[in-house]
Amino acid sequence: MRQRALGDVRVGAIGLGAMPLSIEGHPDEARALATVHAALDAGVTLLDTADSYHPPGGEPGANELLVARALAAYGGRGRTEDVLVATKGGRGRTADGGWTVDGRPEHLRRAAEASARRLGVDAIGLYQLHKPDPAVPYAESLGAIRELLDAGTIRLAGISNVDTDRIRLAREILGERLVSVQNRYSPADRGSEPELRLCAELGLAFLPWSPLGGIARSSLDGASTLAADPEFGAFHRVARTHGVSPQRVALAWLLTRSATVLPIPGVSRPESIRDSAEAGAGALRLTEMEIAELNGT
């Protein structure tokens, strides 16, 4: 798989969003582990998780523990030293399936330390502030991330679900140790174009979450489905031309948006991540005309 930069680390151009492996409708343990192992086999070296990825009423960190088990079980099959595990803190779940936000510095410090224990690491490779908390000044939340960097609890920092002003503020507070922004971005949702452009300008990795919107549903929107949205028929037309899945076309298109883009499709089957990884391998070459068509949909 082709490589892209994430701070001072190089990772595969396609990552794995591990969220669907632990939330509502998640697969059984065997299939979940097989999905992570298929990703590693295919050259994926960026695994994205969060302490809040667990079913309603479940224990925080279920997804982090799953990722840790998958990496431990993979040891006999290949190297895991080059795998970067990115996790997030600052969100939670309610008993009825809702989502909460907690950006208090004391919470973030405790959350990061707990995530490190669950992942079994001395320092988290990439720790991302999951979402701004409207009840806490963003600079205060970022200050906690800076303290975690200074303490060596985390190696690199990222932010998620942010606008351009917050990206600039985070860069001011965290400096070069801010390496990534994770926002929703897909064929169906291109509202983060300004943030994508700013990341390219600053050299920050841009990690689109739910990158297959319009082609498949996000886990946050309900059960996954491969049903096509007629509005995004161009992706299906291009897919038929190349004899590949529209999902692979969508990921290949995302990689053309900027050299800083690192899509993290959320998958729950080995077959899905193998197909996604093919987009990062570069075998599918979109023509300029196809890219223009996809840009215009």
mmCIF file of C-alpha atoms in Angstrom:
data_model
loop_
_atom_site.group_PDB
_atom_site.id
_atom_site.type_symbol
_atom_site.label_atom_id
_atom_site.label_comp_id
_atom_site.label_asym_id
_atom_site.label_seq_id
_atom_site.Cartn_x
_atom_site.Cartn_y
_atom_site.Cartn_z
ATOM 1 C CA MET A 1 0.000 0.000 0.000
ATOM 2 C CA ARG A 2 1.098 3.549 -0.677
ATOM 3 C CA GLN A 3 2.201 5.584 2.329
ATOM 4 C CA ARG A 4 1.189 9.011 3.586
ATOM 5 C CA ALA A 5 2.544 11.207 6.355
ATOM 6 C CA LEU A 6 0.967 11.604 9.754
ATOM 7 C CA GLY A 7 3.327 13.866 11.634
ATOM 8 C CA ASP A 8 6.711 12.160 11.691
ATOM 9 C CA VAL A 9 5.120 8.769 11.005
ATOM 10 C CA ARG A 10 4.261 7.229 7.656
ATOM 11 C CA VAL A 11 1.189 5.010 7.472
ATOM 12 C CA GLY A 12 -0.777 3.231 4.788
ATOM 13 C CA ALA A 13 -2.909 5.582 2.697
ATOM 14 C CA ILE A 14 -6.087 3.820 3.869
ATOM 15 C CA GLY A 15 -6.737 3.251 7.568
ATOM 16 C CA LEU A 16 -9.278 1.146 9.430
ATOM 17 C CA GLY A 17 -12.105 2.759 11.378
ATOM 18 C CA ALA A 18 -12.712 0.190 14.118
ATOM 19 C CA MET A 19 -15.930 1.726 15.474
ATOM 20 C CA PRO A 20 -18.381 -0.746 13.818
ATOM 21 C CA LEU A 21 -16.588 -3.655 15.491
ATOM 22 C CA SER A 22 -17.888 -2.696 18.957
ATOM 23 C CA ILE A 23 -21.027 -0.545 18.774
ATOM 24 C CA GLU A 24 -24.629 -1.565 18.069
ATOM 25 C CA GLY A 25 -24.860 -4.356 15.508
ATOM 26 C CA HIS A 26 -21.206 -5.285 15.918
ATOM 27 C CA PRO A 27 -19.951 -8.669 14.665
ATOM 28 C CA ASP A 28 -18.901 -11.464 16.979
ATOM 29 C CA GLU A 29 -15.365 -11.490 18.368
ATOM 30 C CA ALA A 30 -14.019 -13.939 15.788
ATOM 31 C CA ARG A 31 -15.155 -11.842 12.828
ATOM 32 C CA ALA A 32 -14.029 -8.621 14.473
ATOM 33 C CA LEU A 33 -10.518 -9.980 15.021
ATOM 34 C CA ALA A 34 -10.471 -11.412 11.503
ATOM 35 C CA THR A 35 -11.381 -7.969 10.135
ATOM 36 C CA VAL A 36 -8.474 -6.266 11.908
ATOM 37 C CA HIS A 37 -6.107 -9.050 10.832
ATOM 38 C CA ALA A 38 -7.284 -8.749 7.221
ATOM 39 C CA ALA A 39 -6.515 -5.025 7.407
ATOM 40 C CA LEU A 40 -2.997 -5.684 8.677
ATOM 41 C CA ASP A 41 -2.466 -8.351 6.020
ATOM 42 C CA ALA A 42 -3.464 -5.792 3.370
ATOM 43 C CA GLY A 43 -0.950 -3.201 4.562
ATOM 44 C CA VAL A 44 -3.177 -1.046 6.764
ATOM 45 C CA THR A 45 -1.034 0.512 9.493
ATOM 46 C CA LEU A 46 -3.456 3.097 10.944
ATOM 47 C CA LEU A 47 -6.165 1.804 13.290
ATOM 48 C CA ASP A 48 -8.681 4.380 14.546
ATOM 49 C CA THR A 49 -10.599 3.779 17.759
ATOM 50 C CA ALA A 50 -12.036 5.733 20.731
ATOM 51 C CA ASP A 51 -12.942 5.121 24.344
ATOM 52 C CA SER A 52 -16.599 5.826 23.542
ATOM 53 C CA TYR A 53 -16.954 3.107 20.895
ATOM 54 C CA HIS A 54 -19.031 0.642 22.863
ATOM 55 C CA PRO A 55 -22.692 -0.405 22.960
ATOM 56 C CA PRO A 56 -25.159 1.567 25.085
ATOM 57 C CA GLY A 57 -24.763 0.546 28.693
ATOM 58 C CA GLY A 58 -21.399 -1.040 27.969
ATOM 59 C CA GLU A 59 -18.030 -0.312 29.475
ATOM 60 C CA PRO A 60 -15.931 2.526 28.014
ATOM 61 C CA GLY A 61 -12.956 1.307 26.047
ATOM 62 C CA ALA A 62 -14.498 -1.853 24.572
ATOM 63 C CA ASN A 63 -13.178 -1.003 21.117
ATOM 64 C CA GLU A 64 -9.714 -0.127 22.413
ATOM 65 C CA LEU A 65 -9.537 -3.488 24.208
ATOM 66 C CA LEU A 66 -10.615 -5.247 21.005
ATOM 67 C CA VAL A 67 -7.901 -3.500 18.997
ATOM 68 C CA ALA A 68 -5.328 -4.452 21.640
ATOM 69 C CA ARG A 69 -6.443 -8.107 21.532
ATOM 70 C CA ALA A 70 -6.324 -8.118 17.737
ATOM 71 C CA LEU A 71 -2.764 -6.777 17.692
ATOM 72 C CA ALA A 72 -1.632 -9.258 20.348
ATOM 73 C CA ALA A 73 -3.184 -12.167 18.453
ATOM 74 C CA TYR A 74 -1.583 -11.026 15.190
ATOM 75 C CA GLY A 75 1.929 -11.300 16.590
ATOM 76 C CA GLY A 76 2.605 -14.694 15.044
ATOM 77 C CA ARG A 77 1.449 -13.615 11.589
ATOM 78 C CA GLY A 78 3.474 -10.467 11.004
ATOM 79 C CA ARG A 79 4.918 -7.231 12.334
ATOM 80 C CA THR A 80 2.830 -4.844 14.379
ATOM 81 C CA GLU A 81 5.642 -2.441 15.321
ATOM 82 C CA ASP A 82 4.738 -0.127 12.439
ATOM 83 C CA VAL A 83 1.034 0.030 13.315
ATOM 84 C CA LEU A 84 -0.146 3.395 14.635
ATOM 85 C CA VAL A 85 -3.168 3.155 16.919
ATOM 86 C CA ALA A 86 -5.116 6.404 17.083
ATOM 87 C CA THR A 87 -7.688 6.798 19.807
ATOM 88 C CA LYS A 88 -9.930 9.619 20.972
ATOM 89 C CA GLY A 89 -11.256 11.037 24.226
ATOM 90 C CA GLY A 90 -13.907 13.534 25.173
ATOM 91 C CA ARG A 91 -17.109 11.691 24.285
ATOM 92 C CA GLY A 92 -19.284 9.103 26.002
ATOM 93 C CA ARG A 93 -22.447 7.045 25.577
ATOM 94 C CA THR A 94 -25.780 7.154 27.377
ATOM 95 C CA ALA A 95 -27.796 4.096 28.351
ATOM 96 C CA ASP A 96 -30.312 4.792 25.565
ATOM 97 C CA GLY A 97 -27.649 5.000 22.846
ATOM 98 C CA GLY A 98 -27.020 8.734 22.798
ATOM 99 C CA TRP A 99 -23.663 10.484 22.772
ATOM 100 C CA THR A 100 -22.248 12.896 25.327
ATOM 101 C CA VAL A 101 -19.364 15.387 25.253
ATOM 102 C CA ASP A 102 -16.896 16.056 28.071
ATOM 103 C CA GLY A 103 -13.954 18.327 27.331
ATOM 104 C CA ARG A 104 -12.974 19.103 30.918
ATOM 105 C CA PRO A 105 -9.192 18.917 31.337
ATOM 106 C CA GLU A 106 -9.433 16.582 34.322
ATOM 107 C CA HIS A 107 -11.633 14.202 32.353
ATOM 108 C CA LEU A 108 -9.323 14.202 29.341
ATOM 109 C CA ARG A 109 -6.288 13.440 31.489
ATOM 110 C CA ARG A 110 -8.044 10.507 33.156
ATOM 111 C CA ALA A 111 -9.444 9.293 29.839
ATOM 112 C CA ALA A 112 -6.056 9.297 28.091
ATOM 113 C CA GLU A 113 -4.391 7.438 30.938
ATOM 114 C CA ALA A 114 -7.180 4.831 30.898
ATOM 115 C CA SER A 115 -6.899 4.473 27.113
ATOM 116 C CA ALA A 116 -3.157 3.870 27.376
ATOM 117 C CA ARG A 117 -3.753 1.111 29.931
ATOM 118 C CA ARG A 118 -6.363 -0.569 27.768
ATOM 119 C CA LEU A 119 -4.142 -0.399 24.700
ATOM 120 C CA GLY A 120 -1.216 -1.732 26.716
ATOM 121 C CA VAL A 121 1.160 1.073 25.725
ATOM 122 C CA ASP A 122 3.389 3.483 27.608
ATOM 123 C CA ALA A 123 2.433 6.290 25.218
ATOM 124 C CA ILE A 124 -0.542 6.528 22.864
ATOM 125 C CA GLY A 125 0.631 6.961 19.268
ATOM 126 C CA LEU A 126 -2.036 9.510 18.301
ATOM 127 C CA TYR A 127 -4.574 10.941 20.741
ATOM 128 C CA GLN A 128 -7.425 13.015 19.348
ATOM 129 C CA LEU A 129 -9.794 15.401 21.113
ATOM 130 C CA HIS A 130 -13.061 13.858 19.967
ATOM 131 C CA LYS A 131 -15.345 16.887 19.857
ATOM 132 C CA PRO A 132 -15.456 20.451 21.225
ATOM 133 C CA ASP A 133 -17.426 20.705 24.459
ATOM 134 C CA PRO A 134 -19.690 23.776 24.376
ATOM 135 C CA ALA A 135 -19.486 23.957 28.180
ATOM 136 C CA VAL A 136 -15.668 24.167 28.242
ATOM 137 C CA PRO A 137 -13.477 26.769 26.506
ATOM 138 C CA TYR A 138 -11.717 24.946 23.687
ATOM 139 C CA ALA A 139 -8.349 26.356 24.744
ATOM 140 C CA GLU A 140 -8.745 24.659 28.140
ATOM 141 C CA SER A 141 -9.391 21.274 26.525
ATOM 142 C CA LEU A 142 -6.403 21.800 24.254
ATOM 143 C CA GLY A 143 -4.319 22.714 27.284
ATOM 144 C CA ALA A 144 -5.004 19.259 28.694
ATOM 145 C CA ILE A 145 -3.840 17.703 25.431
ATOM 146 C CA ARG A 146 -0.641 19.764 25.654
ATOM 147 C CA GLU A 147 -0.084 18.511 29.201
ATOM 148 C CA LEU A 148 -0.524 14.930 28.021
ATOM 149 C CA LEU A 149 2.078 15.542 25.313
ATOM 150 C CA ASP A 150 4.499 17.080 27.800
ATOM 151 C CA ALA A 151 3.993 14.176 30.215
ATOM 152 C CA GLY A 152 4.684 11.604 27.498
ATOM 153 C CA THR A 153 1.248 10.003 27.873
ATOM 154 C CA ILE A 154 0.644 10.638 24.173
ATOM 155 C CA ARG A 155 3.136 11.031 21.314
ATOM 156 C CA LEU A 156 1.099 12.982 18.786
ATOM 157 C CA ALA A 157 -2.129 14.983 18.973
ATOM 158 C CA GLY A 158 -5.138 15.401 16.762
ATOM 159 C CA ILE A 159 -8.526 17.118 16.883
ATOM 160 C CA SER A 160 -11.889 16.085 15.493
ATOM 161 C CA ASN A 161 -15.197 17.645 14.452
ATOM 162 C CA VAL A 162 -13.744 21.134 14.228
ATOM 163 C CA ASP A 163 -13.879 24.283 12.110
ATOM 164 C CA THR A 164 -10.954 26.285 10.737
ATOM 165 C CA ASP A 165 -10.811 28.646 13.725
ATOM 166 C CA ARG A 166 -10.355 25.733 16.102
ATOM 167 C CA ILE A 167 -7.687 24.215 13.859
ATOM 168 C CA ARG A 168 -5.726 27.471 14.007
ATOM 169 C CA LEU A 169 -6.164 27.693 17.771
ATOM 170 C CA ALA A 170 -5.009 24.101 18.201
ATOM 171 C CA ARG A 171 -1.952 24.778 16.054
ATOM 172 C CA GLU A 172 -1.157 27.826 18.194
ATOM 173 C CA ILE A 173 -1.420 25.851 21.458
ATOM 174 C CA LEU A 174 0.017 22.493 20.370
ATOM 175 C CA GLY A 175 2.474 23.630 17.729
ATOM 176 C CA GLU A 176 4.029 20.995 15.476
ATOM 177 C CA ARG A 177 2.753 18.241 17.744
ATOM 178 C CA LEU A 178 -0.704 18.760 16.267
ATOM 179 C CA VAL A 179 -0.605 16.380 13.296
ATOM 180 C CA SER A 180 -4.183 15.573 12.293
ATOM 181 C CA VAL A 181 -7.785 16.669 11.912
ATOM 182 C CA GLN A 182 -10.608 14.123 11.760
ATOM 183 C CA ASN A 183 -13.853 15.495 10.290
ATOM 184 C CA ARG A 184 -16.792 13.996 8.474
ATOM 185 C CA TYR A 185 -16.130 14.126 4.743
ATOM 186 C CA SER A 186 -17.451 11.956 1.923
ATOM 187 C CA PRO A 187 -19.156 12.052 -1.483
ATOM 188 C CA ALA A 188 -22.348 12.983 0.367
ATOM 189 C CA ASP A 189 -20.899 15.428 2.873
ATOM 190 C CA ARG A 190 -18.313 17.916 1.645
ATOM 191 C CA GLY A 191 -18.954 20.571 4.255
ATOM 192 C CA SER A 192 -15.380 20.344 5.535
ATOM 193 C CA GLU A 193 -13.787 21.646 2.330
ATOM 194 C CA PRO A 194 -12.392 24.732 4.152
ATOM 195 C CA GLU A 195 -10.870 22.512 6.844
ATOM 196 C CA LEU A 196 -9.422 20.167 4.219
ATOM 197 C CA ARG A 197 -7.790 23.101 2.429
ATOM 198 C CA LEU A 198 -6.368 24.467 5.684
ATOM 199 C CA CYS A 199 -4.934 21.062 6.580
ATOM 200 C CA ALA A 200 -3.214 20.902 3.197
ATOM 201 C CA GLU A 201 -1.804 24.394 3.802
ATOM 202 C CA LEU A 202 -0.520 23.506 7.281
ATOM 203 C CA GLY A 203 0.668 20.001 6.397
ATOM 204 C CA LEU A 204 -1.813 18.318 8.745
ATOM 205 C CA ALA A 205 -3.202 14.892 7.951
ATOM 206 C CA PHE A 206 -6.926 15.032 7.209
ATOM 207 C CA LEU A 207 -8.761 11.872 8.304
ATOM 208 C CA PRO A 208 -12.267 11.731 6.801
ATOM 209 C CA TRP A 209 -14.616 9.777 9.030
ATOM 210 C CA SER A 210 -17.623 8.099 7.454
ATOM 211 C CA PRO A 211 -15.788 8.496 4.102
ATOM 212 C CA LEU A 212 -18.292 6.356 2.195
ATOM 213 C CA GLY A 213 -21.329 8.546 2.875
ATOM 214 C CA GLY A 214 -23.585 8.451 -0.192
ATOM 215 C CA ILE A 215 -22.149 5.066 -1.115
ATOM 216 C CA ALA A 216 -22.794 3.283 2.195
ATOM 217 C CA ARG A 217 -24.276 4.492 5.473
ATOM 218 C CA SER A 218 -22.222 5.498 8.467
ATOM 219 C CA SER A 219 -22.475 3.375 11.601
ATOM 220 C CA LEU A 220 -23.694 6.536 13.311
ATOM 221 C CA ASP A 221 -26.652 6.611 10.930
ATOM 222 C CA GLY A 222 -27.831 3.069 11.573
ATOM 223 C CA ALA A 223 -27.178 -0.357 10.157
ATOM 224 C CA SER A 224 -24.644 -0.458 7.343
ATOM 225 C CA THR A 225 -25.975 -0.928 3.848
ATOM 226 C CA LEU A 226 -24.510 -1.031 0.360
ATOM 227 C CA ALA A 227 -27.619 0.462 -1.206
ATOM 228 C CA ALA A 228 -26.726 3.138 -3.740
ATOM 229 C CA ASP A 229 -27.890 6.710 -3.399
ATOM 230 C CA PRO A 230 -29.016 7.791 -6.903
ATOM 231 C CA GLU A 231 -27.539 11.228 -6.297
ATOM 232 C CA PHE A 232 -24.064 9.667 -6.403
ATOM 233 C CA GLY A 233 -24.527 7.535 -9.496
ATOM 234 C CA ALA A 234 -21.255 8.807 -10.973
ATOM 235 C CA PHE A 235 -19.331 6.698 -8.457
ATOM 236 C CA HIS A 236 -21.259 3.637 -9.614
ATOM 237 C CA ARG A 237 -20.747 4.453 -13.282
ATOM 238 C CA VAL A 238 -16.990 4.827 -12.801
ATOM 239 C CA ALA A 239 -16.973 1.606 -10.767
ATOM 240 C CA ARG A 240 -18.624 -0.300 -13.611
ATOM 241 C CA THR A 241 -16.069 1.087 -16.055
ATOM 242 C CA HIS A 242 -13.180 -0.227 -13.964
ATOM 243 C CA GLY A 243 -14.897 -3.395 -12.766
ATOM 244 C CA VAL A 244 -14.509 -2.477 -9.083
ATOM 245 C CA SER A 245 -16.806 -1.550 -6.205
ATOM 246 C CA PRO A 246 -18.172 2.010 -5.870
ATOM 247 C CA GLN A 247 -16.682 2.008 -2.366
ATOM 248 C CA ARG A 248 -13.214 1.581 -3.844
ATOM 249 C CA VAL A 249 -13.891 4.409 -6.283
ATOM 250 C CA ALA A 250 -15.004 6.683 -3.433
ATOM 251 C CA LEU A 251 -11.806 6.021 -1.479
ATOM 252 C CA ALA A 252 -9.618 6.489 -4.559
ATOM 253 C CA TRP A 253 -11.406 9.788 -5.212
ATOM 254 C CA LEU A 254 -10.815 10.930 -1.629
ATOM 255 C CA LEU A 255 -7.093 10.295 -2.049
ATOM 256 C CA THR A 256 -7.076 12.685 -5.016
ATOM 257 C CA ARG A 257 -8.568 15.509 -2.941
ATOM 258 C CA SER A 258 -5.262 16.231 -1.176
ATOM 259 C CA ALA A 259 -1.958 14.522 -0.457
ATOM 260 C CA THR A 260 -2.800 14.928 3.243
ATOM 261 C CA VAL A 261 -6.020 12.853 3.114
ATOM 262 C CA LEU A 262 -6.045 9.529 5.001
ATOM 263 C CA PRO A 263 -9.515 7.930 4.806
ATOM 264 C CA ILE A 264 -10.528 5.630 7.679
ATOM 265 C CA PRO A 265 -13.505 3.598 6.431
ATOM 266 C CA GLY A 266 -15.436 1.872 9.181
ATOM 267 C CA VAL A 267 -15.811 -1.798 8.305
ATOM 268 C CA SER A 268 -17.008 -4.955 10.013
ATOM 269 C CA ARG A 269 -16.022 -7.661 7.499
ATOM 270 C CA PRO A 270 -12.630 -8.847 6.240
ATOM 271 C CA GLU A 271 -13.863 -8.596 2.651
ATOM 272 C CA SER A 272 -14.696 -4.915 3.063
ATOM 273 C CA ILE A 273 -11.293 -3.857 4.367
ATOM 274 C CA ARG A 274 -9.516 -5.865 1.673
ATOM 275 C CA ASP A 275 -11.500 -3.966 -0.946
ATOM 276 C CA SER A 276 -10.795 -0.646 0.771
ATOM 277 C CA ALA A 277 -7.081 -1.415 0.977
ATOM 278 C CA GLU A 278 -6.985 -1.919 -2.781
ATOM 279 C CA ALA A 279 -7.841 1.758 -3.165
ATOM 280 C CA GLY A 280 -4.727 2.622 -1.194
ATOM 281 C CA ALA A 281 -2.586 0.271 -3.236
ATOM 282 C CA GLY A 282 -2.943 2.528 -6.265
ATOM 283 C CA ALA A 283 -4.149 -0.140 -8.661
ATOM 284 C CA LEU A 284 -7.198 1.975 -9.499
ATOM 285 C CA ARG A 285 -6.115 5.046 -11.456
ATOM 286 C CA LEU A 286 -8.881 7.559 -12.004
ATOM 287 C CA THR A 287 -8.616 9.674 -15.137
ATOM 288 C CA GLU A 288 -8.778 13.460 -14.977
ATOM 289 C CA MET A 289 -12.180 13.289 -16.654
ATOM 290 C CA GLU A 290 -13.451 10.809 -14.062
ATOM 291 C CA ILE A 291 -12.136 12.907 -11.199
ATOM 292 C CA ALA A 292 -13.871 15.981 -12.629
ATOM 293 C CA GLU A 293 -17.109 14.003 -12.916
ATOM 294 C CA LEU A 294 -16.862 12.776 -9.322
ATOM 295 C CA ASN A 295 -15.980 16.248 -8.070
ATOM 296 C CA GLY A 296 -19.124 17.586 -9.656
ATOM 297 C CA THR A 297 -21.596 15.118 -8.179
#
